Coordinates of C-alpha atoms and ligand atoms in Angstrom, one line a residue:
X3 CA 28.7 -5.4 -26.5
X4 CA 25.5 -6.3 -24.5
X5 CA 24.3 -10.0 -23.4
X6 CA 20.8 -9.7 -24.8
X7 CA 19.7 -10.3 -28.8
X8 CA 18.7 -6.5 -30.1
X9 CA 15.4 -6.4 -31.8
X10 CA 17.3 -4.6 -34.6
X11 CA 20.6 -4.0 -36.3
X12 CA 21.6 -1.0 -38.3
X13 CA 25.1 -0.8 -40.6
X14 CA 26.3 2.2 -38.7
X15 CA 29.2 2.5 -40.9
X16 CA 27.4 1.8 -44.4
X17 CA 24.2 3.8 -44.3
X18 CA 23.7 7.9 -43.6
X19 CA 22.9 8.5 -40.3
X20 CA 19.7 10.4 -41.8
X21 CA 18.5 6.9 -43.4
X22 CA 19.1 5.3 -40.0
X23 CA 17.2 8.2 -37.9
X24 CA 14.0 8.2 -40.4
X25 CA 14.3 3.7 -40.1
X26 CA 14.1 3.8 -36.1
X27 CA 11.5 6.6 -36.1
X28 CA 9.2 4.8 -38.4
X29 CA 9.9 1.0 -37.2
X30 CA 9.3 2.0 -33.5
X31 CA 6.1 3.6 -34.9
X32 CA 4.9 0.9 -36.4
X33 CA 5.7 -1.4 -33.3
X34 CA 3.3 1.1 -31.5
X35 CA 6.0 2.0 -29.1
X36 CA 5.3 5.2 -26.9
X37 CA 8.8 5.9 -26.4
X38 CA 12.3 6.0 -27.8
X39 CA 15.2 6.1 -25.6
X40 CA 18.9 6.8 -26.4
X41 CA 21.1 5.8 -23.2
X42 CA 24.4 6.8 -23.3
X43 CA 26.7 3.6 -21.5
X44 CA 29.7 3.2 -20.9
X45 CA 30.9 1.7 -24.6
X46 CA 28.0 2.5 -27.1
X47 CA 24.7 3.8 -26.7
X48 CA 21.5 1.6 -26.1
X49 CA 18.6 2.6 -27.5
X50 CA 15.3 1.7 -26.1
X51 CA 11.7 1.3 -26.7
X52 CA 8.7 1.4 -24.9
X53 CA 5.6 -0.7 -26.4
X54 CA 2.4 -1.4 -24.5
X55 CA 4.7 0.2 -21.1
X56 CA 7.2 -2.4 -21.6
X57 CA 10.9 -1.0 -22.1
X58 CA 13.2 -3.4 -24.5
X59 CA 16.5 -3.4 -26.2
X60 CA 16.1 -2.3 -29.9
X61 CA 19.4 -1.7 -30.9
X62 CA 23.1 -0.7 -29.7
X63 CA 24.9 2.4 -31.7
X64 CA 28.7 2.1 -31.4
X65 CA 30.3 4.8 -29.9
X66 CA 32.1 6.8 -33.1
X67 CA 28.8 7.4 -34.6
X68 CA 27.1 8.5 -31.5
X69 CA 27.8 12.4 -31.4
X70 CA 26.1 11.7 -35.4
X71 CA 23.3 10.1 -34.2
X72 CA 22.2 12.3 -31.4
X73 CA 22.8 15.5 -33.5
X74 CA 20.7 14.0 -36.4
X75 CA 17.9 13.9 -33.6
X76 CA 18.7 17.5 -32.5
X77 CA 18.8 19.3 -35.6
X78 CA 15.2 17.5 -36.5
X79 CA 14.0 18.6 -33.0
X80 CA 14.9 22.0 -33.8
X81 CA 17.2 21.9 -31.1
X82 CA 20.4 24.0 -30.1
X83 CA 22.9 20.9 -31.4
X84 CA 26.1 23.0 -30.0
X85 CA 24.1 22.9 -26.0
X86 CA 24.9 20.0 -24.4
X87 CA 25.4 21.0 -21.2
X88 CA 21.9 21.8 -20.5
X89 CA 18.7 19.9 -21.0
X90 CA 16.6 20.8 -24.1
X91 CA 13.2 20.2 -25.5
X92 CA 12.0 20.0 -28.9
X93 CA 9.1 18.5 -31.5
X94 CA 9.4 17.1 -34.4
X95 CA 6.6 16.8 -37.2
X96 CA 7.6 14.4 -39.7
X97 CA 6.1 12.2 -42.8
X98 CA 7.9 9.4 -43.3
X99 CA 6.8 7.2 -45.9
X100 CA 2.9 6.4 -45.0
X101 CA 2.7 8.0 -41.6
X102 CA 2.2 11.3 -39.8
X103 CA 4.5 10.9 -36.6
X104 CA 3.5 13.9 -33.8
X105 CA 7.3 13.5 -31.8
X106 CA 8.5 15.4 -28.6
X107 CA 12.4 15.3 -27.8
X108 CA 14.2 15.9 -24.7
X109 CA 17.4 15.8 -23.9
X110 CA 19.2 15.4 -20.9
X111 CA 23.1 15.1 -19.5
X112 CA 24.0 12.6 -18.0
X113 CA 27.6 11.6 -16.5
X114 CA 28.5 9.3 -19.8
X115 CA 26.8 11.8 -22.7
X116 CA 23.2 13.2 -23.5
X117 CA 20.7 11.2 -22.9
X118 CA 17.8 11.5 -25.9
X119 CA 14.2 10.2 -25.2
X120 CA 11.7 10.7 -27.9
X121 CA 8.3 10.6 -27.1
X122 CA 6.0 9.8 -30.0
X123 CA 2.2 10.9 -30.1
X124 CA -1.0 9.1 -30.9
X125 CA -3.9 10.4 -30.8
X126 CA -5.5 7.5 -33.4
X127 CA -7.5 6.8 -29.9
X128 CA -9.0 10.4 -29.4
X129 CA -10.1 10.6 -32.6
X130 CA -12.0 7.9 -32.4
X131 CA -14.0 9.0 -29.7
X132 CA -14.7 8.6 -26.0
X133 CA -16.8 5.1 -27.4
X134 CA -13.6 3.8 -27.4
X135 CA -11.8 4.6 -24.4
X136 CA -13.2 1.4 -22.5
X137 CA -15.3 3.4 -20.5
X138 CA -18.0 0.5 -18.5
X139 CA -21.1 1.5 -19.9
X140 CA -21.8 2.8 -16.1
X141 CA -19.0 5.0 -16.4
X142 CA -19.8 6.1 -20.3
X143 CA -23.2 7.1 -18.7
X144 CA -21.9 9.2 -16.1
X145 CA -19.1 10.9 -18.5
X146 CA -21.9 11.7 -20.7
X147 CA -23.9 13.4 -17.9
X148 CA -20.6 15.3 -16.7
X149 CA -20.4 16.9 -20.1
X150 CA -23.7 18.1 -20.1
X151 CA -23.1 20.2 -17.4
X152 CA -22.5 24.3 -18.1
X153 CA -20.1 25.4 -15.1
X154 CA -17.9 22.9 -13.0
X155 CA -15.2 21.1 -13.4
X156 CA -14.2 17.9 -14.4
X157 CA -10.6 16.0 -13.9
X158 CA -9.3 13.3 -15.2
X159 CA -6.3 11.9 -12.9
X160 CA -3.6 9.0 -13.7
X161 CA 0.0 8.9 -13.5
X162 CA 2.3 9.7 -16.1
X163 CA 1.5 7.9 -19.2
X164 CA -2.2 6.7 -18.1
X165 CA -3.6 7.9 -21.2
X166 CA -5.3 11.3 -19.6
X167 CA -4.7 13.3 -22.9
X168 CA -6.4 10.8 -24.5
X169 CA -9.3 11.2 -22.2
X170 CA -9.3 15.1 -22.0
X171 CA -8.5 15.4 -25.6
X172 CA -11.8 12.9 -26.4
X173 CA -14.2 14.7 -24.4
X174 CA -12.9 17.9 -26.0
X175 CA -13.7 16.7 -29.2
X176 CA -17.3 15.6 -28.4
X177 CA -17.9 19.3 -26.4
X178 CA -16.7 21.2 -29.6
X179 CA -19.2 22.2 -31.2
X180 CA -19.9 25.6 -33.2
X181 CA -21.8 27.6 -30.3
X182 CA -19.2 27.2 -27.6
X183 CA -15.4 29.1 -27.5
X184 CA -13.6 26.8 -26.3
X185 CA -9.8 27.9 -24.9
X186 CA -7.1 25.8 -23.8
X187 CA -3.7 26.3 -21.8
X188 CA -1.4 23.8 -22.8
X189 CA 2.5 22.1 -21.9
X190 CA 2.6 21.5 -24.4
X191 CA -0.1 21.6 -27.0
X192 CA -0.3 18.0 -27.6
X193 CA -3.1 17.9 -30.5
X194 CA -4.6 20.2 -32.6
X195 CA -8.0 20.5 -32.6
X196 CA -9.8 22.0 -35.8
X197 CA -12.1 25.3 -33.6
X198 CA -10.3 25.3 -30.8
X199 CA -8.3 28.0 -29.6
X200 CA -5.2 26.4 -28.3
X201 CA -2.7 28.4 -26.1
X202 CA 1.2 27.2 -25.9
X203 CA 2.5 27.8 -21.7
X204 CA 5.7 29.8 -22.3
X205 CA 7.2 30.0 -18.5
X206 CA 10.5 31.4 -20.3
X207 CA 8.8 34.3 -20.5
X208 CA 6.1 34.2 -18.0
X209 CA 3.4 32.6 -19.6
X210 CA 2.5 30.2 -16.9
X211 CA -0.9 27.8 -16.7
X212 CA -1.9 30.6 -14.3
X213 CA -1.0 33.9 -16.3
X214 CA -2.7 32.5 -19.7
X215 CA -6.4 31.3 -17.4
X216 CA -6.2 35.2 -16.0
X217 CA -5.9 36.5 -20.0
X218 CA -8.4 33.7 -21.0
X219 CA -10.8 34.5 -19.0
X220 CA -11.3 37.5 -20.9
X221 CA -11.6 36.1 -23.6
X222 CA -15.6 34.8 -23.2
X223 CA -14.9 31.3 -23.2
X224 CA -17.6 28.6 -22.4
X225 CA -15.3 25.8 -22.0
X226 CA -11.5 25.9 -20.1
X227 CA -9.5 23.1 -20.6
X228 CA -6.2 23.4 -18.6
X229 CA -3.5 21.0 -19.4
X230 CA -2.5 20.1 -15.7
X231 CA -3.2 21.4 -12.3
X232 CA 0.8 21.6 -10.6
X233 CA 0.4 24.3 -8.3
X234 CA -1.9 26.2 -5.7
X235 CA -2.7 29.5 -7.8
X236 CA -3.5 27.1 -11.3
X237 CA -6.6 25.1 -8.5
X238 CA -7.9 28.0 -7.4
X239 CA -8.5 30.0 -10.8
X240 CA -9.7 26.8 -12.3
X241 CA -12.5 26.7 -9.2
X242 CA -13.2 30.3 -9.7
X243 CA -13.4 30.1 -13.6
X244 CA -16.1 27.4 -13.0
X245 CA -17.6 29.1 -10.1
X246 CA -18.5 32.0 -12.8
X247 CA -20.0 29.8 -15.2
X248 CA -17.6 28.2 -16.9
X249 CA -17.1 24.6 -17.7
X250 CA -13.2 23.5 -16.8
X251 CA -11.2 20.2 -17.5
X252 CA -8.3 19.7 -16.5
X253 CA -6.1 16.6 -15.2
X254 CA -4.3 16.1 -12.0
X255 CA -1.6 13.5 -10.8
X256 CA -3.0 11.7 -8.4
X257 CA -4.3 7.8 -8.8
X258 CA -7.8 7.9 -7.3
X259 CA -11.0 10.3 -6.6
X260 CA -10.2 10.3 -3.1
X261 CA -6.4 11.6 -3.3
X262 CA -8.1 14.2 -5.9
X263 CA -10.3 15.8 -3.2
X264 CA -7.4 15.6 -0.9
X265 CA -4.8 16.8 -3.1
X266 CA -6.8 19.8 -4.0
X267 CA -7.5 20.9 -0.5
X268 CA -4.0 20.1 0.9
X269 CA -3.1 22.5 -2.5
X270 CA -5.4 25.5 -0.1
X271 CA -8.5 25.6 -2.7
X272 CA -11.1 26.5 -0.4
X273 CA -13.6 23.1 0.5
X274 CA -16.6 24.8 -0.3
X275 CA -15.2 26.5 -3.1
X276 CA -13.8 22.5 -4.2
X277 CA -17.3 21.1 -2.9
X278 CA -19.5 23.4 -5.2
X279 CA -17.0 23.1 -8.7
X280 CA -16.2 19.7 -8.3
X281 CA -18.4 17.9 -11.2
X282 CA -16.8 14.9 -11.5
X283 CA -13.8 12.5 -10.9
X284 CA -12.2 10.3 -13.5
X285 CA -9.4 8.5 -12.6
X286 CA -7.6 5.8 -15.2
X287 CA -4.4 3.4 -15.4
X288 CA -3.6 1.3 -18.5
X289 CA -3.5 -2.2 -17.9
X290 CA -1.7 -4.5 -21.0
X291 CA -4.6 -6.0 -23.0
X292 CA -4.9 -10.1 -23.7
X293 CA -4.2 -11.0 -27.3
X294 CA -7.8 -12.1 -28.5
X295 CA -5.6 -14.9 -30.9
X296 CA -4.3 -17.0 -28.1
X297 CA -6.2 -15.8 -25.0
X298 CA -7.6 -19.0 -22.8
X299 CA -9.1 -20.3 -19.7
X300 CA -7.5 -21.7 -16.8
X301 CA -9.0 -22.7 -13.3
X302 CA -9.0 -19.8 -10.8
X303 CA -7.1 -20.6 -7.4
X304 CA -8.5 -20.3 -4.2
X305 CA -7.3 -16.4 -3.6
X306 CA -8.4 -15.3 -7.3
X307 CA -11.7 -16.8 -6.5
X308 CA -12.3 -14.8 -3.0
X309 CA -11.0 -12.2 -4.7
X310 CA -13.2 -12.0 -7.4
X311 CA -15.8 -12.9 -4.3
X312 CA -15.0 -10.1 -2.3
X313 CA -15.0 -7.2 -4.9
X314 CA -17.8 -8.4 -7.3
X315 CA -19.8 -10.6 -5.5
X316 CA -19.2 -13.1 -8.2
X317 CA -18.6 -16.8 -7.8
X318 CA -16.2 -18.3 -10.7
X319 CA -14.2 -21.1 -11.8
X320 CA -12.2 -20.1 -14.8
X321 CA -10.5 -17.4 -15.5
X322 CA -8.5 -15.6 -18.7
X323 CA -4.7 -16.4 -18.9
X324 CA -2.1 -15.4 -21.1
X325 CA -0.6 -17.4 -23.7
X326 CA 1.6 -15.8 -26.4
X327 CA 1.7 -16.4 -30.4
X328 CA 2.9 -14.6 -33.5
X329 CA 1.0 -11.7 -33.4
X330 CA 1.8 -10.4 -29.9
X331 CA 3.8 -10.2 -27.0
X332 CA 3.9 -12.8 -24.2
X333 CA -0.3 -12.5 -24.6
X334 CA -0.4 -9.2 -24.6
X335 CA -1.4 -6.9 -27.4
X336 CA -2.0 -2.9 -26.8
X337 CA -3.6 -1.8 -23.4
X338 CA -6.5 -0.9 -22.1
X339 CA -7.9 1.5 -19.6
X340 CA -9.7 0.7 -16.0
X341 CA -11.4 3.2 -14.7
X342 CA -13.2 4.9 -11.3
X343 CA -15.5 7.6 -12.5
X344 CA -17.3 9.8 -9.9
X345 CA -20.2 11.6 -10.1
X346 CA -20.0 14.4 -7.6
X347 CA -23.5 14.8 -5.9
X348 CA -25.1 16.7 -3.2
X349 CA -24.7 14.4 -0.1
X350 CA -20.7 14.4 -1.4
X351 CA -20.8 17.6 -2.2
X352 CA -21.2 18.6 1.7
X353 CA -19.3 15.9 2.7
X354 CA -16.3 17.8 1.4
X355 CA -17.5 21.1 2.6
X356 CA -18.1 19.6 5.7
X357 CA -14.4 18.1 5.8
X358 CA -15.8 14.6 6.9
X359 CA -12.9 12.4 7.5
X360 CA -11.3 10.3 4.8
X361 CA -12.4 7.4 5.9
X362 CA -16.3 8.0 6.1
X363 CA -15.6 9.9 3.2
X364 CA -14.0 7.0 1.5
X365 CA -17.4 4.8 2.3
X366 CA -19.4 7.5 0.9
X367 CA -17.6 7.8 -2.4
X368 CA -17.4 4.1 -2.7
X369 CA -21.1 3.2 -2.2
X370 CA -21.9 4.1 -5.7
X371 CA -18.2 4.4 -7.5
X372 CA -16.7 1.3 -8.6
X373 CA -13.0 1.3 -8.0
X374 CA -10.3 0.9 -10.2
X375 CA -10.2 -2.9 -8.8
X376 CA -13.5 -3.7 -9.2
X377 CA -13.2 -2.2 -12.8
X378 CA -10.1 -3.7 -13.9
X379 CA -11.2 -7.2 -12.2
X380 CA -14.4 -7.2 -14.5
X381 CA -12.6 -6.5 -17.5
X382 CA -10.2 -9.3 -16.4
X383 CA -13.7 -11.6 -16.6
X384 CA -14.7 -10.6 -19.6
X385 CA -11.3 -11.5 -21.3
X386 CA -9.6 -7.7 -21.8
X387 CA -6.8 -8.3 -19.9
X388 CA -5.8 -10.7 -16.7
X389 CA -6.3 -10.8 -13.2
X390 CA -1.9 -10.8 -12.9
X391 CA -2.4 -7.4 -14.6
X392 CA -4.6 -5.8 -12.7
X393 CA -2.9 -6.5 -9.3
X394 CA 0.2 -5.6 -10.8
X395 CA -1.3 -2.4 -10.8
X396 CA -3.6 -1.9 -7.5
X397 CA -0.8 -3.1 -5.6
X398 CA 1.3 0.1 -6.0
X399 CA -2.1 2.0 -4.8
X400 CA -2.5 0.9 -0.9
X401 CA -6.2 3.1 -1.4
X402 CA -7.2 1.0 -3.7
X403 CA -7.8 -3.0 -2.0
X404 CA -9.9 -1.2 0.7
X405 CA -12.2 -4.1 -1.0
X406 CA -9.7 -6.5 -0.9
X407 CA -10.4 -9.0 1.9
X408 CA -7.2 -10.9 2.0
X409 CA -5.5 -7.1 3.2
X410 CA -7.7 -6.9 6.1
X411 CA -7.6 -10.6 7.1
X412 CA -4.0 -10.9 6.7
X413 CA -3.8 -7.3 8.9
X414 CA -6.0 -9.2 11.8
X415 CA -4.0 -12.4 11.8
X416 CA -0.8 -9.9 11.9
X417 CA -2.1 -8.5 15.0
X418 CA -3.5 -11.2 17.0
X419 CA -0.1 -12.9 16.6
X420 CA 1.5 -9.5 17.5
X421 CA -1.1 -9.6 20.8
X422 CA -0.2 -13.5 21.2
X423 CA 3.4 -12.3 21.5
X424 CA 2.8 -9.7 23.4
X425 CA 1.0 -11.9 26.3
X426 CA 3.9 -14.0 26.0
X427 CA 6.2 -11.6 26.8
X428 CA 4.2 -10.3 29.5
X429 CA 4.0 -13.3 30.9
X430 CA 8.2 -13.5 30.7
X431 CA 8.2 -10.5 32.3
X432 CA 5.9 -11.4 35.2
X433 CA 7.7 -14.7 35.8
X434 CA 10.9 -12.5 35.6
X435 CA 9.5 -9.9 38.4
X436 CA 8.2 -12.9 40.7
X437 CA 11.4 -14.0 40.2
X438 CA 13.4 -11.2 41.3
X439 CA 10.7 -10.8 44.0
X440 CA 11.6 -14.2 45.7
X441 CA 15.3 -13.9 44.8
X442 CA 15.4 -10.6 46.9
X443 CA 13.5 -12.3 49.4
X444 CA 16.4 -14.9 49.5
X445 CA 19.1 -12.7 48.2
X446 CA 20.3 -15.3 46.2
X447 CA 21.9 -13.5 43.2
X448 CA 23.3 -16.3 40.7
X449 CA 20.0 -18.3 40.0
X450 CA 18.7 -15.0 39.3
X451 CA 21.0 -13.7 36.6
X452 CA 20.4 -17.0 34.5
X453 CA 17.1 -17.0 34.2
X454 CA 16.8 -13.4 33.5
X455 CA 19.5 -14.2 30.5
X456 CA 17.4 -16.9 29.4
X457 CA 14.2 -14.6 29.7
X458 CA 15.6 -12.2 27.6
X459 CA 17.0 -14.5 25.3
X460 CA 13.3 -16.0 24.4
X461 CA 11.7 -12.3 24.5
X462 CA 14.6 -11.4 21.6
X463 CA 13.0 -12.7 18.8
X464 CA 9.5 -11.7 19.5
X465 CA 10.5 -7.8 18.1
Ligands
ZN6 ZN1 -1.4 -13.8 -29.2

């Protein structure tokens, strides 16, 4: 079978496959894994799990107890066991021994058999409370003032698996309270909060994000929360629902406060309808957090220091590094968020109306926001994670190093050799054209053919 040592073995043809099931449910669980993956191959089926965003072997299923396996997952999934043609969604709430375990299924075919990921739900963290979603005390602040707000709206943007719900599901929790009606539109309703009126999106039969805010409305809410802004008609009742004096939260895929307010009017929400709702911005990633066991210091190099320089104005020496011992991974132990909060005020506010550039936009915003860099690199000073973490994750956002200096300098040298080059090959070309000047003169056509060749032959490489 595969190369690589499993973290577990089961005795496929000893114990029921219901024994098995119940064992990786509640061992992934307690490895805090996000994610459970079933990948059909060619021979057996690998499954998979995701802890702290990390994807690792956990164990391989030989292929006679396959079909078993995946229609033990199905049936607790409440899911049609004889489809598998088509993919399928399901949830599972389950006890097993000590723990609650919140589960979504999907399913999928693929060309070699269904493919099964399980997701599994924590909400430990929103429970908790927004103290504890490593809000900057900054940031806190400003979250805190958002909320206090009667009509507007608030978003809370990330990529897949940024820990939004988290966010939106914390906030919720601090805004319920037994004088507001609070209504949500949900896919799916991810946790159940005691006084809230949750609603279930049922497009199957036309329950969309849109058709449920239209009904909900109705219904005298003070707060909306809407589980995602997808499309054009789900942005523009959210603006008008704040517009008439309600308060709306919802999330949006997109990795900064700048794509948000771009995204939405690209979407056709009107920019003074956008520049009037808009309340406030709060975009997240998860970074993997340093194990406070073996954490240390190591010298900072020359580019971490001008870095660090550039986006903090701080001068330092050391910085954290990642070691690894018994009780975590490589270093790392759980995550934590980084964070650019923005605080929509009146000067932004007609900014956006206005439809002032992105780039003088992009100066406004960032005179008073720090950016998910600058965030993430002071929480790799104060020991939370590492400075290898954090551009792991600005580097797949080209909006987010406007502060990094390196970029820019790197961009200048780039074209100044590009100019350089291109002087060079001007000059070929002149020396070429005198060339062929004073060969017509003396109609001498040999001579002329080499060093053209030879001209060419230099300029070559410079493209
Ligand atoms: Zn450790």
């Amino acid at each position: 079978m595969g190369l690589t040592t499993m973290i577990r073995t089961f005795d496929f043809n000893k114990l029921p496959i219901v024994d098995i099931v119940n064992e990786i449910l509640y061992d992934a669980a307690k490895r805090r894994a996000s994610d459970i993956h079933f990948d059909p191959r060619e021979k057996f089926t690998m499954i998979r799990i995701r802890v702290d965003g990390l994807l690792q072997d956990y164990a391989e299923v030989p292929s006679d107890v396959e079909k078993n396996l995946i229609t033990r997952i199905k049936i607790i999934g409440g899911m049609n066991i004889t489809e598998s043609r088509l993919p399928q969604d399901g949830s599972i709430k389950i006890k097993i021994r000590d723990i609650n375990l919140d589960l979504r299924v999907s399913s999928l075919p693929t060309s070699l058999g269904e493919k099964v990921v399980i997701r599994i739900l924590d909400y430990s963290r929103s429970m908790s409370g927004l103290e504890s979603l490593d809000l900057s005390e900054e940031n806190y602040k400003k979250v805190l003032e958002m909320m206090q707000i009667p009509n507007g709206i608030i978003l809370v943007t990330g990529a897949t698996g940024s820990g939004k719900s988290t966010t939106v599901y914390s906030i919720l929790q601090r805004l319920n309270q037994p004088d507001t009606n609070i209504i949500t539109v949900e896919d799916p309703v991810e946790m159940e909060i005691e006084g809230v009126n949750q609603v279930q999106v049922n497009s199957e039969i036309g329950l969309t994000f849109a058709s449920a805010l239209r009904s909900i409305l109705r219904q005298d809410p003070n707060i909306i929360m809407i589980g995602e802004i997808r499309d054009t008609e789900t942005a523009q009742i959210a603006v008008r629902a704040s517009i008439t004096g309600h308060l709306v939260l919802s999330t949006i895929h997109t990795n900064n406060s700048l794509n948000t307010i771009e995204r939405l009017t690209d979407m056709g929400v009107e920019k003074y309808l956008l520049a009037s709702s808009l309340e406030g911005i709060i975009s997240q990633k998860l970074a993997r957090r340093l194990c406070p066991k073996c954490k240390k210091e190591r010298k900072a190099n020359d580019y971490e220091k001008e870095l660090i320089k550039k986006a903090l104005g701080k001068d330092i020496d050391q910085i954290w590094t990642a070691v690894g011992c018994d009780d975590c991974q490589n270093g790392y132990t759980g995550r934590i968020a980084i964070h650019e909060v923005l605080r929509v005020t009146q000067d932004i506010r007609d900014a956006i109306s206005d439809g002032m550039p992105k780039d003088e936009l992009r100066k406004l915003v960032y005179s008073r926001t720090q950016t998910l860099l600058q965030d993430g690199l002071e929480k790799a000073l104060s020991g939370e994670t590492t400075i290898e973490e954090i551009l792991k994750l600005i580097e797949l956002d080209v909006d987010d190093v406007k502060e990094e200096g390196e970029l820019s300098l790197k961009d200048s040298m780039e074209e100044s050799k590009i100019s350089k080059e291109n002087e060079k090959v001007a000059e070929i070309e002149n020396l070429k054209e005198q060339v062929i000047e004073s060969e017509e003169k003396k109609e001498m056509t040999p001579p002329l053919s080499n060093i053209s060749n030879e001209s060419s032959i230099s300029a070559e490489p410079l493209f």
